[in-house]
Amino acid sequence: EENLEILKKIGTTVYIFCDLETLFQRVKEDTSRPLLKVENIKQKLNSLYLRRHEKYKKADFTADTANLTPRECAIKILEEIR
């Protein structure tokens, strides 16, 4: 909560959201994520989602990126915050 309030004071906050299956497909081969160096990545993602989602929803803007490329996501965010 405190971190979000600090971020909101200095700029626009964006919750970059997608469904858990899409998220899993995007990160399952990514070895650079310490929190996902576990046996069951899907279970860990679900646990993180349940813990963080309500906080993240308080961002100024939510971008559902499930069907977007990184470029399309960036464009969507830029259009929304302008």
Coordinates of N, CA, C and O in Angstrom, one line a residue:
E1 N 0.8 -1.2 0.0 CA 0.0 0.0 0.0 C 0.9 1.3 0.0 O 0.6 2.2 -0.8
E2 N 1.8 1.3 0.9 CA 2.7 2.5 1.0 C 3.5 2.7 -0.3 O 3.6 3.9 -0.8
N3 N 4.0 1.7 -0.9 CA 4.7 1.8 -2.1 C 3.9 2.3 -3.3 O 4.3 3.2 -4.0
L4 N 2.6 1.8 -3.3 CA 1.7 2.3 -4.4 C 1.4 3.8 -4.2 O 1.4 4.5 -5.2
E5 N 1.2 4.2 -3.0 CA 1.0 5.7 -2.8 C 2.1 6.5 -3.2 O 2.0 7.6 -3.7
I6 N 3.3 6.1 -2.9 CA 4.5 6.8 -3.3 C 4.6 6.9 -4.8 O 4.9 7.9 -5.4
L7 N 4.4 5.7 -5.5 CA 4.4 5.7 -6.9 C 3.4 6.6 -7.5 O 3.6 7.3 -8.5
K8 N 2.2 6.7 -7.0 CA 1.1 7.5 -7.5 C 1.4 9.0 -7.3 O 1.0 9.8 -8.1
K9 N 2.2 9.3 -6.3 CA 2.6 10.7 -6.2 C 3.6 11.2 -7.2 O 3.6 12.4 -7.5
I10 N 4.4 10.3 -7.8 CA 5.4 10.7 -8.7 C 5.0 10.4 -10.2 O 5.8 10.8 -11.1
G11 N 3.9 9.7 -10.4 CA 3.6 9.4 -11.8 C 2.3 8.5 -11.9 O 1.6 8.3 -10.9
T12 N 2.1 8.0 -13.1 CA 0.9 7.2 -13.3 C 1.3 5.7 -13.1 O 2.3 5.3 -13.6
T13 N 0.4 5.0 -12.4 CA 0.7 3.6 -12.2 C -0.1 2.8 -13.2 O -1.3 3.1 -13.5
V14 N 0.5 1.7 -13.7 CA -0.2 0.8 -14.6 C -0.1 -0.6 -14.2 O 1.0 -1.1 -13.9
Y15 N -1.2 -1.3 -14.1 CA -1.2 -2.8 -13.8 C -1.2 -3.5 -15.1 O -2.2 -3.5 -15.8
I16 N -0.2 -4.1 -15.5 CA -0.1 -4.9 -16.7 C -0.6 -6.3 -16.4 O 0.1 -7.1 -15.8
F17 N -1.8 -6.6 -16.8 CA -2.5 -7.8 -16.4 C -2.7 -8.7 -17.6 O -2.8 -8.3 -18.8
C18 N -2.6 -10.0 -17.3 CA -3.1 -11.0 -18.3 C -3.5 -12.3 -17.4 O -3.2 -12.4 -16.3
D19 N -4.2 -13.1 -18.1 CA -4.7 -14.3 -17.4 C -3.5 -15.2 -17.0 O -2.4 -15.1 -17.6
L20 N -3.7 -16.1 -16.0 CA -2.6 -16.9 -15.5 C -2.0 -17.8 -16.6 O -0.8 -18.1 -16.6
E21 N -2.8 -18.4 -17.5 CA -2.3 -19.3 -18.5 C -1.4 -18.5 -19.4 O -0.3 -19.0 -19.8
T22 N -1.8 -17.4 -19.9 CA -0.9 -16.5 -20.7 C 0.3 -16.2 -20.0 O 1.4 -16.3 -20.6
L23 N 0.2 -15.8 -18.8 CA 1.4 -15.4 -18.0 C 2.4 -16.6 -17.9 O 3.6 -16.5 -18.1
F24 N 1.8 -17.8 -17.6 CA 2.7 -19.0 -17.6 C 3.4 -19.2 -18.9 O 4.6 -19.5 -18.9
Q25 N 2.7 -19.1 -20.0 CA 3.3 -19.3 -21.3 C 4.4 -18.3 -21.5 O 5.4 -18.7 -22.2
R26 N 4.3 -17.1 -21.0 CA 5.3 -16.1 -21.2 C 6.5 -16.3 -20.4 O 7.6 -15.9 -20.8
V27 N 6.4 -16.9 -19.2 CA 7.5 -16.9 -18.3 C 8.1 -18.3 -18.0 O 9.1 -18.5 -17.3
K28 N 7.4 -19.3 -18.5 CA 7.8 -20.7 -18.2 C 9.3 -21.1 -18.5 O 9.9 -21.9 -17.8
E29 N 9.9 -20.4 -19.5 CA 11.3 -20.7 -19.9 C 12.2 -19.6 -19.4 O 13.4 -19.7 -19.6
D30 N 11.7 -18.6 -18.7 CA 12.5 -17.5 -18.2 C 13.2 -17.9 -16.9 O 12.6 -18.0 -15.9
T31 N 14.5 -18.0 -17.0 CA 15.3 -18.4 -15.8 C 15.8 -17.3 -15.0 O 16.5 -17.4 -14.0
S32 N 15.5 -16.0 -15.4 CA 15.9 -14.9 -14.7 C 15.0 -14.4 -13.6 O 15.3 -13.3 -13.0
R33 N 14.0 -15.1 -13.3 CA 13.0 -14.7 -12.3 C 13.2 -15.6 -11.1 O 12.7 -16.7 -11.0
P34 N 13.8 -15.0 -10.0 CA 14.1 -15.8 -8.8 C 12.8 -16.4 -8.2 O 12.9 -17.6 -7.7
L35 N 11.8 -15.7 -8.2 CA 10.5 -16.2 -7.5 C 10.0 -17.4 -8.3 O 9.1 -18.2 -7.7
L36 N 10.4 -17.6 -9.5 CA 9.8 -18.7 -10.3 C 10.8 -19.9 -10.4 O 10.6 -20.8 -11.2
K37 N 11.8 -19.9 -9.7 CA 12.7 -21.0 -9.6 C 12.2 -22.0 -8.7 O 12.8 -22.3 -7.6
V38 N 11.1 -22.6 -9.0 CA 10.4 -23.6 -8.2 C 9.9 -24.7 -9.1 O 10.0 -24.6 -10.3
E39 N 9.5 -25.8 -8.4 CA 9.1 -27.0 -9.1 C 7.8 -26.8 -9.9 O 7.7 -27.2 -11.0
N40 N 6.8 -26.1 -9.3 CA 5.5 -25.9 -9.9 C 5.3 -24.4 -10.2 O 4.8 -23.7 -9.3
I41 N 5.7 -24.0 -11.3 CA 5.6 -22.6 -11.7 C 4.1 -22.1 -11.7 O 3.8 -21.0 -11.2
K42 N 3.2 -22.9 -12.2 CA 1.8 -22.5 -12.3 C 1.3 -22.2 -10.9 O 0.6 -21.3 -10.6
Q43 N 1.6 -23.1 -10.0 CA 1.1 -22.9 -8.6 C 1.7 -21.7 -8.0 O 1.0 -20.9 -7.3
K44 N 3.0 -21.4 -8.2 CA 3.6 -20.2 -7.7 C 3.0 -18.9 -8.3 O 2.7 -18.0 -7.6
L45 N 2.8 -19.0 -9.6 CA 2.1 -17.8 -10.3 C 0.7 -17.6 -9.7 O 0.4 -16.4 -9.4
N46 N 0.0 -18.6 -9.4 CA -1.3 -18.5 -8.8 C -1.2 -17.9 -7.4 O -2.0 -17.0 -7.1
S47 N -0.3 -18.3 -6.7 CA -0.1 -17.8 -5.3 C 0.3 -16.3 -5.3 O -0.3 -15.5 -4.6
L48 N 1.2 -16.0 -6.2 CA 1.6 -14.6 -6.3 C 0.4 -13.7 -6.8 O 0.2 -12.6 -6.3
Y49 N -0.4 -14.2 -7.8 CA -1.6 -13.5 -8.3 C -2.6 -13.2 -7.1 O -3.0 -12.1 -6.9
L50 N -2.9 -14.3 -6.4 CA -3.8 -14.1 -5.3 C -3.4 -13.1 -4.2 O -4.2 -12.4 -3.6
R51 N -2.1 -13.1 -4.0 CA -1.5 -12.2 -3.0 C -1.4 -10.7 -3.5 O -1.6 -9.8 -2.7
R52 N -1.2 -10.5 -4.8 CA -0.9 -9.2 -5.3 C -2.1 -8.5 -6.1 O -2.1 -7.3 -6.2
H53 N -3.0 -9.3 -6.6 CA -4.0 -8.8 -7.5 C -4.8 -7.6 -6.9 O -5.0 -6.6 -7.6
E54 N -5.3 -7.7 -5.7 CA -6.1 -6.7 -5.1 C -5.3 -5.4 -5.0 O -5.8 -4.3 -5.2
K55 N -4.0 -5.5 -4.6 CA -3.2 -4.3 -4.5 C -3.0 -3.7 -5.9 O -3.0 -2.5 -6.1
Y56 N -2.6 -4.5 -6.9 CA -2.3 -4.0 -8.2 C -3.5 -3.4 -8.9 O -3.4 -2.4 -9.7
K57 N -4.8 -3.8 -8.6 CA -6.0 -3.3 -9.1 C -6.1 -1.8 -8.8 O -6.9 -1.1 -9.4
K58 N -5.4 -1.3 -7.8 CA -5.5 0.1 -7.3 C -4.7 1.0 -8.2 O -4.7 2.2 -7.9
A59 N -4.0 0.5 -9.2 CA -3.2 1.3 -10.1 C -4.2 2.3 -10.8 O -5.4 2.0 -10.9
D60 N -3.6 3.3 -11.4 CA -4.4 4.3 -12.1 C -5.0 3.7 -13.4 O -6.1 4.1 -13.8
F61 N -4.4 2.7 -13.9 CA -4.8 2.1 -15.2 C -4.5 0.7 -15.2 O -3.4 0.3 -14.8
T62 N -5.4 -0.2 -15.7 CA -5.1 -1.6 -15.9 C -5.1 -1.9 -17.4 O -6.0 -1.5 -18.1
A63 N -4.0 -2.5 -17.9 CA -3.9 -2.9 -19.3 C -3.9 -4.4 -19.4 O -3.0 -5.1 -18.9
D64 N -5.0 -4.9 -20.0 CA -5.1 -6.4 -20.2 C -4.3 -6.7 -21.4 O -4.6 -6.3 -22.5
T65 N -3.2 -7.4 -21.2 CA -2.3 -7.7 -22.3 C -2.3 -9.1 -22.9 O -1.4 -9.5 -23.6
A66 N -3.3 -9.9 -22.5 CA -3.3 -11.3 -22.8 C -3.2 -11.5 -24.3 O -2.5 -12.5 -24.7
N67 N -3.7 -10.7 -25.2 CA -3.7 -11.0 -26.6 C -2.9 -9.9 -27.3 O -3.1 -9.7 -28.5
L68 N -2.0 -9.3 -26.6 CA -1.2 -8.2 -27.2 C 0.3 -8.6 -27.3 O 0.8 -9.3 -26.4
T69 N 1.0 -8.1 -28.3 CA 2.4 -8.2 -28.3 C 3.0 -7.1 -27.4 O 2.3 -6.2 -27.0
P70 N 4.3 -7.2 -27.0 CA 4.9 -6.2 -26.2 C 4.7 -4.8 -26.8 O 4.4 -3.8 -26.1
R71 N 4.9 -4.7 -28.1 CA 4.7 -3.4 -28.8 C 3.2 -2.9 -28.7 O 3.0 -1.7 -28.4
E72 N 2.3 -3.8 -28.9 CA 0.9 -3.4 -28.8 C 0.5 -3.0 -27.4 O -0.2 -2.0 -27.2
C73 N 1.1 -3.6 -26.4 CA 0.9 -3.3 -25.0 C 1.4 -1.9 -24.7 O 0.7 -1.1 -24.1
A74 N 2.6 -1.6 -25.2 CA 3.2 -0.3 -25.0 C 2.3 0.8 -25.6 O 2.1 1.9 -25.0
I75 N 1.9 0.6 -26.8 CA 1.0 1.5 -27.5 C -0.3 1.8 -26.7 O -0.7 2.9 -26.5
K76 N -0.9 0.7 -26.3 CA -2.1 0.8 -25.5 C -1.9 1.6 -24.2 O -2.7 2.5 -23.9
I77 N -0.8 1.4 -23.5 CA -0.6 2.1 -22.3 C -0.3 3.6 -22.6 O -0.9 4.5 -22.0
L78 N 0.5 3.9 -23.6 CA 0.7 5.3 -24.0 C -0.5 6.0 -24.4 O -0.7 7.2 -24.0
E79 N -1.4 5.3 -25.2 CA -2.7 6.0 -25.6 C -3.5 6.3 -24.3 O -4.2 7.3 -24.3
E80 N -3.5 5.4 -23.4 CA -4.4 5.5 -22.2 C -3.9 6.6 -21.3 O -4.7 7.4 -20.7
I81 N -2.6 6.8 -21.1 CA -2.1 7.7 -20.2 C -1.9 9.1 -20.7 O -1.6 10.1 -20.0
R82 N -2.1 9.3 -22.0 CA -1.9 10.6 -22.6 C -3.1 11.5 -22.3 O -4.2 11.2 -22.2

